[in-house]
Structures are given as structure tokens and as C-alpha cells.
PDB file of C-alpha atoms and ligand atoms in Angstrom:
ATOM      1  CA  MET M 204      33.162  12.295 -15.025  1.00 43.00           C
ATOM      2  CA  LEU M 205      31.430  15.670 -16.324  1.00 44.00           C
ATOM      3  CA  VAL M 206      28.708  15.135 -18.600  1.00 43.00           C
ATOM      4  CA  THR M 207      27.680  17.526 -19.814  1.00 44.00           C
ATOM      5  CA  ALA M 208      23.908  18.076 -21.719  1.00 43.00           C
ATOM      6  CA  ALA M 209      25.019  17.662 -25.107  1.00 44.00           C
ATOM      7  CA  CYS M 210      26.130  14.087 -24.113  1.00 46.00           C
ATOM      8  CA  ALA M 211      23.652  12.778 -21.974  1.00 47.00           C
ATOM      9  CA  ALA M 212      21.241  10.389 -23.514  1.00 50.00           C
ATOM     10  CA  PRO M 213      18.623  12.100 -25.026  1.00 51.00           C
ATOM     11  CA  ILE M 214      15.115  11.579 -23.090  1.00 58.00           C
ATOM     12  CA  ALA M 215      11.786  12.132 -24.949  1.00 62.00           C
ATOM     13  CA  SER M 216       9.688  15.046 -23.825  1.00 79.00           C
ATOM     14  CA  TYR M 217       6.324  13.820 -22.185  1.00 89.00           C
ATOM     15  CA  GLY M 218       5.005  17.375 -22.149  1.00 88.00           C
ATOM     16  CA  GLU M 219       1.518  17.695 -21.000  1.00 91.00           C
ATOM     17  CA  GLN M 220       0.900  13.874 -21.223  1.00 94.00           C
ATOM     18  CA  LEU M 221      -0.585  12.307 -17.691  1.00 96.00           C
ATOM     19  CA  ALA M 222       1.857  10.302 -16.351  1.00 97.00           C
ATOM     20  CA  ASN M 223      -0.662   7.299 -15.205  1.00 97.00           C
ATOM     21  CA  LYS M 224      -1.261   6.791 -18.686  1.00 97.00           C
ATOM     22  CA  LEU M 225       2.410   6.913 -19.340  1.00 97.00           C
ATOM     23  CA  PHE M 226       3.414   4.330 -16.589  1.00 98.00           C
ATOM     24  CA  GLY M 227      -0.332   2.691 -17.110  1.00 97.00           C
ATOM     25  CA  ALA M 228       0.894   1.469 -20.841  1.00 97.00           C
ATOM     26  CA  LYS M 229       3.755  -0.224 -19.656  1.00 97.00           C
ATOM     27  CA  THR M 230       3.597  -4.134 -19.561  1.00 97.00           C
ATOM     28  CA  ASP M 231       7.062  -5.021 -18.280  1.00 98.00           C
ATOM     29  CA  ALA M 232       9.648  -3.806 -15.595  1.00 98.00           C
ATOM     30  CA  SER M 233      12.279  -1.053 -16.891  1.00 98.00           C
ATOM     31  CA  ASP M 234      15.563  -2.683 -18.039  1.00 98.00           C
ATOM     32  CA  GLN M 235      17.409  -1.273 -15.066  1.00 98.00           C
ATOM     33  CA  ASN M 236      18.752  -2.214 -11.354  1.00 97.00           C
ATOM     34  CA  PRO M 237      16.330  -1.872  -9.034  1.00 98.00           C
ATOM     35  CA  MET M 238      15.563   1.184  -7.161  1.00 98.00           C
ATOM     36  CA  PRO M 239      12.281   2.754  -5.950  1.00 98.00           C
ATOM     37  CA  ILE M 240      12.577   6.375  -6.738  1.00 98.00           C
ATOM     38  CA  GLY M 241      10.521   9.273  -5.207  1.00 98.00           C
ATOM     39  CA  THR M 242       7.983   8.937  -2.737  1.00 98.00           C
ATOM     40  CA  TYR M 243       5.130   6.189  -2.102  1.00 98.00           C
ATOM     41  CA  ALA M 244       2.468   8.321  -3.709  1.00 97.00           C
ATOM     42  CA  LYS M 245       5.006  10.333  -6.155  1.00 97.00           C
ATOM     43  CA  GLY M 246       7.626   8.297  -7.735  1.00 98.00           C
ATOM     44  CA  CYS M 247       8.400   5.252 -10.071  1.00 98.00           C
ATOM     45  CA  SER M 248       9.732   1.899  -9.847  1.00 98.00           C
ATOM     46  CA  ALA M 249      13.059   0.806 -11.596  1.00 98.00           C
ATOM     47  CA  GLY M 250      14.012  -2.788 -12.190  1.00 98.00           C
ATOM     48  CA  ALA M 251      11.170  -4.115 -10.662  1.00 98.00           C
ATOM     49  CA  VAL M 252      10.449  -8.018 -10.876  1.00 98.00           C
ATOM     50  CA  GLN M 253       7.276  -9.956 -10.585  1.00 98.00           C
ATOM     51  CA  LEU M 254       5.456 -11.716  -8.068  1.00 98.00           C
ATOM     52  CA  PRO M 255       4.815 -15.008  -9.623  1.00 98.00           C
ATOM     53  CA  GLU M 256       0.871 -15.637 -10.497  1.00 98.00           C
ATOM     54  CA  THR M 257       0.908 -18.710  -7.993  1.00 98.00           C
ATOM     55  CA  GLY M 258       3.272 -19.892  -5.761  1.00 98.00           C
ATOM     56  CA  PRO M 259       3.297 -22.862  -3.028  1.00 98.00           C
ATOM     57  CA  THR M 260       1.993 -20.466  -0.545  1.00 98.00           C
ATOM     58  CA  TRP M 261       0.096 -17.723  -2.326  1.00 98.00           C
ATOM     59  CA  GLN M 262      -1.559 -16.480  -5.646  1.00 98.00           C
ATOM     60  CA  ALA M 263      -2.104 -12.919  -7.226  1.00 98.00           C
ATOM     61  CA  MET M 264      -5.092 -11.564  -7.550  1.00 98.00           C
ATOM     62  CA  ARG M 265      -7.040  -9.367 -10.477  1.00 97.00           C
ATOM     63  CA  LEU M 266      -4.068 -10.457 -12.744  1.00 98.00           C
ATOM     64  CA  SER M 267      -5.422  -8.327 -15.604  1.00 97.00           C
ATOM     65  CA  ARG M 268      -4.839  -5.360 -13.797  1.00 96.00           C
ATOM     66  CA  GLY M 269      -1.108  -6.049 -14.124  1.00 96.00           C
ATOM     67  CA  ARG M 270       0.341  -4.749 -11.025  1.00 98.00           C
ATOM     68  CA  ASN M 271       1.995  -7.952  -9.286  1.00 98.00           C
ATOM     69  CA  TRP M 272       5.164  -6.335  -9.962  1.00 98.00           C
ATOM     70  CA  GLY M 273       7.531  -4.697  -7.007  1.00 98.00           C
ATOM     71  CA  GLN M 274      10.481  -4.030  -5.977  1.00 98.00           C
ATOM     72  CA  PRO M 275      12.837  -7.133  -5.300  1.00 98.00           C
ATOM     73  CA  GLU M 276      12.454  -6.448  -1.260  1.00 98.00           C
ATOM     74  CA  MET M 277       8.738  -6.440  -1.515  1.00 98.00           C
ATOM     75  CA  ILE M 278       8.459  -9.648  -3.793  1.00 98.00           C
ATOM     76  CA  ALA M 279      10.552 -11.216  -0.964  1.00 98.00           C
ATOM     77  CA  TYR M 280       9.053  -9.916   1.572  1.00 98.00           C
ATOM     78  CA  LEU M 281       5.762 -10.978   0.295  1.00 98.00           C
ATOM     79  CA  GLN M 282       6.611 -14.363  -0.097  1.00 98.00           C
ATOM     80  CA  ASP M 283       8.282 -15.049   3.557  1.00 98.00           C
ATOM     81  CA  LEU M 284       4.678 -13.283   4.548  1.00 98.00           C
ATOM     82  CA  SER M 285       3.113 -15.898   2.979  1.00 98.00           C
ATOM     83  CA  ARG M 286       4.757 -18.752   4.497  1.00 98.00           C
ATOM     84  CA  GLU M 287       3.922 -17.229   7.960  1.00 98.00           C
ATOM     85  CA  ALA M 288      -0.069 -17.219   6.889  1.00 98.00           C
ATOM     86  CA  VAL M 289       0.693 -21.170   6.965  1.00 98.00           C
ATOM     87  CA  LYS M 290       1.747 -21.121  10.376  1.00 98.00           C
ATOM     88  CA  VAL M 291      -1.393 -18.967  11.500  1.00 98.00           C
ATOM     89  CA  GLY M 292      -3.487 -22.026   9.724  1.00 98.00           C
ATOM     90  CA  TRP M 293      -3.787 -20.230   6.433  1.00 98.00           C
ATOM     91  CA  LYS M 294      -3.251 -22.150   3.219  1.00 98.00           C
ATOM     92  CA  GLY M 295      -1.101 -18.827   2.365  1.00 98.00           C
ATOM     93  CA  LEU M 296      -2.168 -15.287   1.174  1.00 98.00           C
ATOM     94  CA  TYR M 297      -4.242 -13.851  -1.662  1.00 98.00           C
ATOM     95  CA  ILE M 298      -2.001 -10.820  -2.923  1.00 98.00           C
ATOM     96  CA  GLY M 299      -3.473  -7.685  -4.351  1.00 98.00           C
ATOM     97  CA  ASP M 300      -2.154  -5.041  -5.785  1.00 98.00           C
ATOM     98  CA  ILE M 301       1.617  -4.041  -6.030  1.00 98.00           C
ATOM     99  CA  SER M 302       2.651  -1.490  -8.769  1.00 98.00           C
ATOM    100  CA  GLN M 303       2.429  -1.383 -12.296  1.00 98.00           C
ATOM    101  CA  PRO M 304       5.596  -3.173 -13.963  1.00 98.00           C
ATOM    102  CA  ARG M 305       7.303   0.590 -13.877  1.00 98.00           C
ATOM    103  CA  GLY M 306       5.593   1.750 -10.830  1.00 98.00           C
ATOM    104  CA  GLY M 307       4.410   5.625 -11.206  1.00 98.00           C
ATOM    105  CA  PRO M 308       0.907   7.204 -10.546  1.00 97.00           C
ATOM    106  CA  MET M 309      -2.361   4.582 -11.711  1.00 95.00           C
ATOM    107  CA  THR M 310      -4.903   4.755 -13.824  1.00 88.00           C
ATOM    108  CA  SER M 311      -7.393   3.900 -10.957  1.00 88.00           C
ATOM    109  CA  GLY M 312      -7.341   3.055  -7.333  1.00 86.00           C
ATOM    110  CA  HIS M 313      -4.603   4.222  -5.193  1.00 88.00           C
ATOM    111  CA  SER M 314      -2.982   7.211  -4.486  1.00 92.00           C
ATOM    112  CA  SER M 315       0.341   5.737  -3.057  1.00 96.00           C
ATOM    113  CA  HIS M 316       1.634   2.027  -4.520  1.00 97.00           C
ATOM    114  CA  GLN M 317       4.107   4.160  -7.293  1.00 98.00           C
ATOM    115  CA  ILE M 318       7.190   3.002  -5.789  1.00 98.00           C
ATOM    116  CA  GLY M 319       6.932  -0.799  -5.431  1.00 98.00           C
ATOM    117  CA  LEU M 320       7.091  -0.911  -1.841  1.00 98.00           C
ATOM    118  CA  ASP M 321       3.258  -1.161  -1.289  1.00 98.00           C
ATOM    119  CA  ALA M 322       1.266  -4.288  -1.368  1.00 98.00           C
ATOM    120  CA  ASP M 323      -2.328  -5.011  -0.522  1.00 98.00           C
ATOM    121  CA  VAL M 324      -2.845  -8.424   1.086  1.00 98.00           C
ATOM    122  CA  TRP M 325      -6.421  -9.881   1.432  1.00 98.00           C
ATOM    123  CA  MET M 326      -8.571 -10.368   4.299  1.00 98.00           C
ATOM    124  CA  LEU M 327      -9.778 -13.693   3.048  1.00 98.00           C
ATOM    125  CA  PRO M 328      -7.955 -16.739   4.173  1.00 98.00           C
ATOM    126  CA  PRO M 329      -7.273 -18.626   0.698  1.00 98.00           C
ATOM    127  CA  SER M 330      -9.457 -21.624   0.134  1.00 97.00           C
ATOM    128  CA  SER M 331      -7.875 -22.898  -2.769  1.00 98.00           C
ATOM    129  CA  LEU M 332      -4.445 -21.909  -3.930  1.00 98.00           C
ATOM    130  CA  LYS M 333      -5.480 -23.113  -7.661  1.00 98.00           C
ATOM    131  CA  LEU M 334      -7.508 -20.777  -8.298  1.00 98.00           C
ATOM    132  CA  SER M 335      -8.165 -19.833 -12.165  1.00 98.00           C
ATOM    133  CA  ARG M 336      -7.149 -16.451 -13.778  1.00 98.00           C
ATOM    134  CA  ALA M 337     -11.144 -16.118 -14.311  1.00 98.00           C
ATOM    135  CA  GLN M 338     -11.591 -16.926 -10.515  1.00 98.00           C
ATOM    136  CA  ARG M 339      -9.145 -14.741  -9.367  1.00 98.00           C
ATOM    137  CA  GLU M 340     -11.011 -11.655 -11.421  1.00 98.00           C
ATOM    138  CA  SER M 341     -14.630 -12.969  -9.827  1.00 98.00           C
ATOM    139  CA  ILE M 342     -14.128 -13.873  -5.909  1.00 97.00           C
ATOM    140  CA  SER M 343     -13.852 -10.822  -3.839  1.00 97.00           C
ATOM    141  CA  SER M 344     -12.243 -10.406  -0.720  1.00 98.00           C
ATOM    142  CA  ILE M 345     -14.153 -10.436   2.947  1.00 97.00           C
ATOM    143  CA  PRO M 346     -15.170  -7.003   5.059  1.00 97.00           C
ATOM    144  CA  VAL M 347     -13.113  -7.774   8.734  1.00 97.00           C
ATOM    145  CA  ARG M 348     -14.937  -4.249   9.363  1.00 96.00           C
ATOM    146  CA  SER M 349     -18.581  -3.450   9.821  1.00 95.00           C
ATOM    147  CA  SER M 350     -20.331  -1.086   7.648  1.00 94.00           C
ATOM    148  CA  ASP M 351     -20.550   1.582  10.285  1.00 92.00           C
ATOM    149  CA  GLN M 352     -17.094   1.572  10.595  1.00 93.00           C
ATOM    150  CA  ARG M 353     -17.211   0.957  14.502  1.00 93.00           C
ATOM    151  CA  SER M 354     -16.132  -2.480  14.639  1.00 95.00           C
ATOM    152  CA  VAL M 355     -15.009  -5.504  13.229  1.00 96.00           C
ATOM    153  CA  THR M 356     -17.130  -8.121  11.796  1.00 97.00           C
ATOM    154  CA  LYS M 357     -17.329 -11.925  12.663  1.00 97.00           C
ATOM    155  CA  ASN M 358     -15.093 -12.356   9.841  1.00 98.00           C
ATOM    156  CA  TRP M 359     -11.849 -10.899  12.360  1.00 98.00           C
ATOM    157  CA  THR M 360     -10.440 -14.085  13.635  1.00 98.00           C
ATOM    158  CA  ARG M 361      -7.578 -14.709  16.109  1.00 97.00           C
ATOM    159  CA  SER M 362      -5.477 -15.365  12.554  1.00 98.00           C
ATOM    160  CA  HIS M 363      -5.769 -12.225  10.961  1.00 98.00           C
ATOM    161  CA  ALA M 364      -4.197 -10.846  14.573  1.00 98.00           C
ATOM    162  CA  LEU M 365      -1.376 -13.124  14.522  1.00 98.00           C
ATOM    163  CA  LEU M 366      -0.908 -12.563  10.981  1.00 98.00           C
ATOM    164  CA  LEU M 367      -0.591  -8.692  11.187  1.00 98.00           C
ATOM    165  CA  LYS M 368       1.422  -9.072  14.113  1.00 98.00           C
ATOM    166  CA  ALA M 369       3.960 -11.108  12.240  1.00 98.00           C
ATOM    167  CA  ALA M 370       4.078  -8.878   8.995  1.00 98.00           C
ATOM    168  CA  ALA M 371       4.551  -6.041  11.228  1.00 98.00           C
ATOM    169  CA  SER M 372       7.511  -7.723  13.060  1.00 98.00           C
ATOM    170  CA  ASP M 373       9.451  -7.887  10.148  1.00 98.00           C
ATOM    171  CA  ALA M 374      12.223  -5.222   9.979  1.00 98.00           C
ATOM    172  CA  ARG M 375      11.989  -4.358   6.346  1.00 98.00           C
ATOM    173  CA  VAL M 376       8.282  -2.721   6.946  1.00 98.00           C
ATOM    174  CA  ASP M 377       7.618   0.604   7.850  1.00 98.00           C
ATOM    175  CA  ARG M 378       4.170   0.882   8.567  1.00 98.00           C
ATOM    176  CA  ILE M 379       0.861  -1.274   7.491  1.00 98.00           C
ATOM    177  CA  PHE M 380      -2.613   0.235   6.920  1.00 98.00           C
ATOM    178  CA  VAL M 381      -5.602  -1.344   8.591  1.00 97.00           C
ATOM    179  CA  ALA M 382      -9.335  -0.321   9.400  1.00 97.00           C
ATOM    180  CA  ALA M 383      -9.379   1.732  12.469  1.00 96.00           C
ATOM    181  CA  ALA M 384     -11.518  -0.855  13.952  1.00 96.00           C
ATOM    182  CA  VAL M 385      -9.213  -3.623  13.280  1.00 97.00           C
ATOM    183  CA  LYS M 386      -6.356  -1.443  15.340  1.00 97.00           C
ATOM    184  CA  ILE M 387      -8.817  -1.110  18.117  1.00 97.00           C
ATOM    185  CA  GLU M 388      -9.592  -4.529  18.357  1.00 97.00           C
ATOM    186  CA  MET M 389      -5.684  -5.155  18.137  1.00 97.00           C
ATOM    187  CA  CYS M 390      -5.298  -2.999  21.002  1.00 97.00           C
ATOM    188  CA  LYS M 391      -7.888  -4.641  23.297  1.00 96.00           C
ATOM    189  CA  THR M 392      -5.432  -7.029  24.236  1.00 94.00           C
ATOM    190  CA  ALA M 393      -1.927  -5.315  24.003  1.00 95.00           C
ATOM    191  CA  LYS M 394       0.942  -5.819  26.217  1.00 96.00           C
ATOM    192  CA  ALA M 395       3.804  -3.785  26.427  1.00 95.00           C
ATOM    193  CA  SER M 396       5.994  -6.020  24.504  1.00 97.00           C
ATOM    194  CA  ASP M 397       3.782  -5.485  21.656  1.00 97.00           C
ATOM    195  CA  THR M 398       4.374  -1.953  21.427  1.00 97.00           C
ATOM    196  CA  PRO M 399       7.594  -2.083  18.692  1.00 97.00           C
ATOM    197  CA  TRP M 400       5.418  -4.180  16.114  1.00 98.00           C
ATOM    198  CA  LEU M 401       2.160  -2.678  16.738  1.00 98.00           C
ATOM    199  CA  GLN M 402       3.289   0.893  16.450  1.00 98.00           C
ATOM    200  CA  LYS M 403       3.442   0.346  12.858  1.00 98.00           C
ATOM    201  CA  ILE M 404       0.039  -0.625  12.371  1.00 98.00           C
ATOM    202  CA  ARG M 405      -1.467   2.293  11.197  1.00 97.00           C
ATOM    203  CA  PRO M 406      -5.409   3.252  10.946  1.00 96.00           C
ATOM    204  CA  ILE M 407      -6.924   4.643   8.066  1.00 95.00           C
ATOM    205  CA  TYR M 408     -10.538   4.839   6.272  1.00 93.00           C
ATOM    206  CA  GLY M 409     -11.165   2.222   3.719  1.00 91.00           C
ATOM    207  CA  HIS M 410      -9.300  -1.291   4.463  1.00 93.00           C
ATOM    208  CA  ASP M 411     -12.071  -3.122   5.121  1.00 94.00           C
ATOM    209  CA  THR M 412     -11.171  -6.171   2.893  1.00 97.00           C
ATOM    210  CA  HIS M 413      -7.329  -5.779   2.889  1.00 98.00           C
ATOM    211  CA  PHE M 414      -4.420  -4.781   4.867  1.00 98.00           C
ATOM    212  CA  HIS M 415      -2.035  -2.570   2.990  1.00 98.00           C
ATOM    213  CA  VAL M 416       2.179  -3.146   3.937  1.00 98.00           C
ATOM    214  CA  ARG M 417       4.369  -0.373   3.232  1.00 98.00           C
ATOM    215  CA  LEU M 418       8.266  -1.535   3.211  1.00 98.00           C
ATOM    216  CA  LYS M 419      11.174   1.175   4.294  1.00 98.00           C
ATOM    217  CA  CYS M 420      13.254   2.131   1.660  1.00 98.00           C
ATOM    218  CA  PRO M 421      15.928  -0.845   1.256  1.00 97.00           C
ATOM    219  CA  SER M 422      19.385   0.085   2.594  1.00 94.00           C
ATOM    220  CA  GLY M 423      21.536   2.127  -0.446  1.00 94.00           C
ATOM    221  CA  ALA M 424      18.499   3.054  -2.071  1.00 97.00           C
ATOM    222  CA  SER M 425      19.150   6.657  -2.701  1.00 96.00           C
ATOM    223  CA  ASN M 426      16.842   7.742  -4.782  1.00 96.00           C
ATOM    224  CA  CYS M 427      13.765   6.389  -2.209  1.00 98.00           C
ATOM    225  CA  GLN M 428      12.209   8.388   0.505  1.00 96.00           C
ATOM    226  CA  THR M 429      11.135   6.608   3.745  1.00 94.00           C
ATOM    227  CA  GLN M 430       8.011   8.333   4.822  1.00 95.00           C
ATOM    228  CA  LYS M 431       7.714  10.853   7.229  1.00 96.00           C
ATOM    229  CA  PRO M 432       6.568  11.443  10.089  1.00 96.00           C
ATOM    230  CA  THR M 433       7.747   8.114  11.147  1.00 97.00           C
ATOM    231  CA  VAL M 434       5.189   5.896  13.099  1.00 97.00           C
ATOM    232  CA  ALA M 435       7.135   6.599  16.396  1.00 96.00           C
ATOM    233  CA  THR M 436       6.781   9.936  16.182  1.00 97.00           C
ATOM    234  CA  LEU M 437       3.056   9.846  15.341  1.00 96.00           C
ATOM    235  CA  SER M 438       2.377   7.262  18.547  1.00 96.00           C
ATOM    236  CA  LYS M 439       4.800   9.371  20.428  1.00 96.00           C
ATOM    237  CA  GLY M 440       6.755   6.484  21.331  1.00 96.00           C
ATOM    238  CA  GLY M 441       3.763   4.074  22.299  1.00 97.00           C
ATOM    239  CA  ASN M 442       1.736   1.852  20.568  1.00 97.00           C
ATOM    240  CA  GLY M 443      -1.047   4.101  18.894  1.00 97.00           C
ATOM    241  CA  CYS M 444      -3.827   2.766  21.061  1.00 96.00           C
ATOM    242  CA  ASP M 445      -4.378   6.424  22.092  1.00 94.00           C
ATOM    243  CA  GLU M 446      -6.763   9.037  21.531  1.00 92.00           C
ATOM    244  CA  THR M 447      -5.817   9.488  17.861  1.00 93.00           C
ATOM    245  CA  LEU M 448      -6.561   6.234  17.514  1.00 95.00           C
ATOM    246  CA  GLN M 449     -10.347   6.544  19.051  1.00 92.00           C
ATOM    247  CA  TRP M 450     -10.731   9.937  16.551  1.00 92.00           C
ATOM    248  CA  TRP M 451     -11.550   7.410  13.638  1.00 92.00           C
ATOM    249  CA  VAL M 452     -14.560   6.110  15.814  1.00 90.00           C
ATOM    250  CA  THR M 453     -15.601   9.517  17.058  1.00 90.00           C
ATOM    251  CA  ASP M 454     -15.262  13.027  15.321  1.00 90.00           C
ATOM    252  CA  TYR M 455     -13.927  11.380  12.075  1.00 92.00           C
ATOM    253  CA  LEU M 456     -17.724   9.675  11.952  1.00 92.00           C
ATOM    254  CA  ASN M 457     -19.539  12.969  13.864  1.00 89.00           C
ATOM    255  CA  PRO M 458     -17.518  15.922  13.052  1.00 87.00           C
ATOM    256  CA  PRO M 459     -18.506  18.324  15.537  1.00 85.00           C
ATOM    257  CA  LYS M 460     -20.378  21.104  13.944  1.00 83.00           C
ATOM    258  CA  ALA M 461     -18.461  24.417  12.809  1.00 76.00           C
ATOM    259  CA  LYS M 462     -19.437  27.313  14.146  1.00 74.00           C
ATOM    260  CA  PRO M 463     -21.766  29.525  11.468  1.00 71.00           C
ATOM    261  CA  SER M 464     -19.676  31.866   9.262  1.00 68.00           C
ATOM    262  CA  THR M 465     -20.752  34.900   8.267  1.00 68.00           C
ATOM    263  CA  LYS M 466     -18.249  35.134   5.606  1.00 71.00           C
ATOM    264  CA  PRO M 467     -19.721  33.741   2.171  1.00 71.00           C
ATOM    265  CA  LYS M 468     -17.780  30.762   1.968  1.00 71.00           C
ATOM    266  CA  LYS M 469     -14.974  30.768  -0.997  1.00 76.00           C
ATOM    267  CA  PRO M 470     -15.462  27.612  -3.514  1.00 77.00           C
ATOM    268  CA  THR M 471     -12.293  25.233  -2.530  1.00 78.00           C
ATOM    269  CA  PRO M 472     -10.169  24.550  -5.468  1.00 80.00           C
ATOM    270  CA  ARG M 473     -10.153  20.636  -6.336  1.00 82.00           C
ATOM    271  CA  LYS M 474      -7.001  19.377  -5.145  1.00 85.00           C
ATOM    272  CA  ARG M 475      -4.607  17.966  -7.498  1.00 87.00           C
ATOM    273  CA  GLY M 476      -3.865  14.318  -7.186  1.00 90.00           C
ATOM    274  CA  PRO M 477      -1.848  11.654  -8.766  1.00 92.00           C
ATOM    275  CA  ARG M 478      -3.780  10.877 -11.538  1.00 93.00           C
ATOM    276  CA  ASP M 479      -3.303  14.795 -12.860  1.00 94.00           C
ATOM    277  CA  TYR M 480       0.085  14.451 -12.306  1.00 96.00           C
ATOM    278  CA  THR M 481       2.687  14.825 -15.882  1.00 96.00           C
ATOM    279  CA  MET M 482       5.962  14.037 -16.003  1.00 96.00           C
ATOM    280  CA  ALA M 483       7.448  17.103 -14.615  1.00 96.00           C
ATOM    281  CA  ASP M 484       6.040  16.066 -11.323  1.00 96.00           C
ATOM    282  CA  LEU M 485       7.895  13.180 -10.919  1.00 97.00           C
ATOM    283  CA  PRO M 486      11.203  12.632  -9.831  1.00 98.00           C
ATOM    284  CA  ASN M 487      13.432  13.393 -13.238  1.00 97.00           C
ATOM    285  CA  GLN M 488      14.840   9.563 -13.225  1.00 97.00           C
ATOM    286  CA  CYS M 489      10.830   8.625 -14.119  1.00 98.00           C
ATOM    287  CA  LYS M 490      11.921   9.684 -17.537  1.00 97.00           C
ATOM    288  CA  ASN M 491      14.457   6.833 -17.709  1.00 97.00           C
ATOM    289  CA  VAL M 492      12.604   4.620 -16.199  1.00 98.00           C
ATOM    290  CA  LEU M 493       9.827   5.301 -18.793  1.00 97.00           C
ATOM    291  CA  ALA M 494      11.942   5.235 -21.846  1.00 97.00           C
ATOM    292  CA  SER M 495      14.084   2.219 -20.756  1.00 97.00           C
ATOM    293  CA  ARG M 496      13.896  -1.055 -22.813  1.00 94.00           C
TER     294      ARG M 496
HETATM  295 ZN1  LIG D 202      -2.849  -0.307  -0.653  1.00 89.97          ZN
END
């Protein structure tokens, strides 16, 4: 059927309004079929579902932020992972930010987490799964990476390594971001058979108190783009325990001095980030996600 512009549903014009303000104001999911739209750092989330605030093996943290929403695949994955956590000796999981009810750019924090397929999981093993809302605002996770970024702390345990292995072994997972020191620690005991899952554990700055799970686009999610390059490409088919990992504790921390330049320095313009996006920067379908009941 040919749909002309004249008979298409009218869509509000959002002009120069910031997308993070528009999406940040939504308190419930769009009344649409589930669909992650766009890319992890430039998109939105149709038909999201809410992770129940408390379950038998998890609690959602920082409820005031309203970020315990995600695509159904992500919510199911987190519930499954919380049961894996019990197998490594934890009571379950404390789950941090997933996405806003309709995804999109956020007013604070993350640049990704926009399409309902990213989630932060606390490194703090739960002491109780009966925390009140107020307790979930006030307690903090624990750093498993030292403040000089070079090693893990005494908070890092074998159960953390087993949990990350379980998390990354799931076929739904595209990659998991951890502090470089965490991956370096996991590489110390790596065997050849670990390659398929260890390849998915990727070093990044920050992430000292949580790990960040990113799922692949679910099959049939035609409006969703899985991240490129793939983890296989990034690690050249290996486990990623290589010089690109060591870079995080060498040149990243102590950048080699650049040769003095005789040319006068041009001021570099500030890079536009997700908090600068208007609706025109996001995939067109995100207007429908915003406008939906
Ligand atoms: Zn994250």
C-alpha cells in the first residue's frame, strides 16, 4: 500500500528541542511493539518493558532515575543472569541503569543505553534483596579497580570472574565493558577454550564499580544496528589479551610526549554529544516512539 504524506499520521515538530529532555520526561513505555531503533548511542526504544523493582534474585537500584526499562530481551537476560549469580554464590544481582522508558539520550550519565539493549550490573554482591527504595538510593557499589587504574582491588573475587564468564557466555550478548584491570586479571588464567566468551569482555575507561552488558540486536529487529567493529574483529579472532589491552595501563595512563609543534594551535571545537541531539539527529521512527500513547 502506498502511504502518501497527506494521509500519514501527523507527527509533532520538535524543532530545536533537546531529545534528552523530551525522552527524559517520559514515565512509561510507548504503546508499540517492542523494537530497538538505531544504534546504542543514537536511538530509542519502542515497546519497552520494566524490570520489576524487586524479584527473587535481583533488585533494581536508584529507582528515582526511572531507568529500569529495556527491550524484552534485555529484561529476560538480566533475570536469567541473576539466577546465574546465585550459582556463583551471590544472593542475586543489584541492577543499575538500563534505559529510560522510551530509551533515547539521557539528561545525565551515559552516552549509550539508548535502545534498551545496554545494562549496568553492580560489582557489589547483594547483602540483601529486601532493600527499601531509600536504601537503594543511598548505598553504593564497590570499586573492583584500583584508583591508579592498574590493578584490581581486594573487592575482586573469583565469584566476580565466574559471574562475568556466565554473563559473556550467553549468545544474546554482543560485548561486556569492564575496567581494563579487570580484563587483565581475567587474562592471567585464560585458556584456549575461554576465547569465545573472553573475546566479548572489552576494556574501557571507568567501569570500576559495575560492568556494562550490551546485547546484540534481537533477530528480526530490522531497525536496530549491532555495533561494528565486532569483538572478533577488534581482537583479531583472539581473546583480546593482547597489546591493545596493555595500552590501557601504559600509553593510556602515560601518553608519550608529542613532538613540540611550531604551528600555532587551533582551538578544537567541542564535539557534539548525545546531550546536544535534537530529534533530527535520531532515526525518524523515534518521533513515533515519543508521540505514542
Ligand atoms: Zn553502562
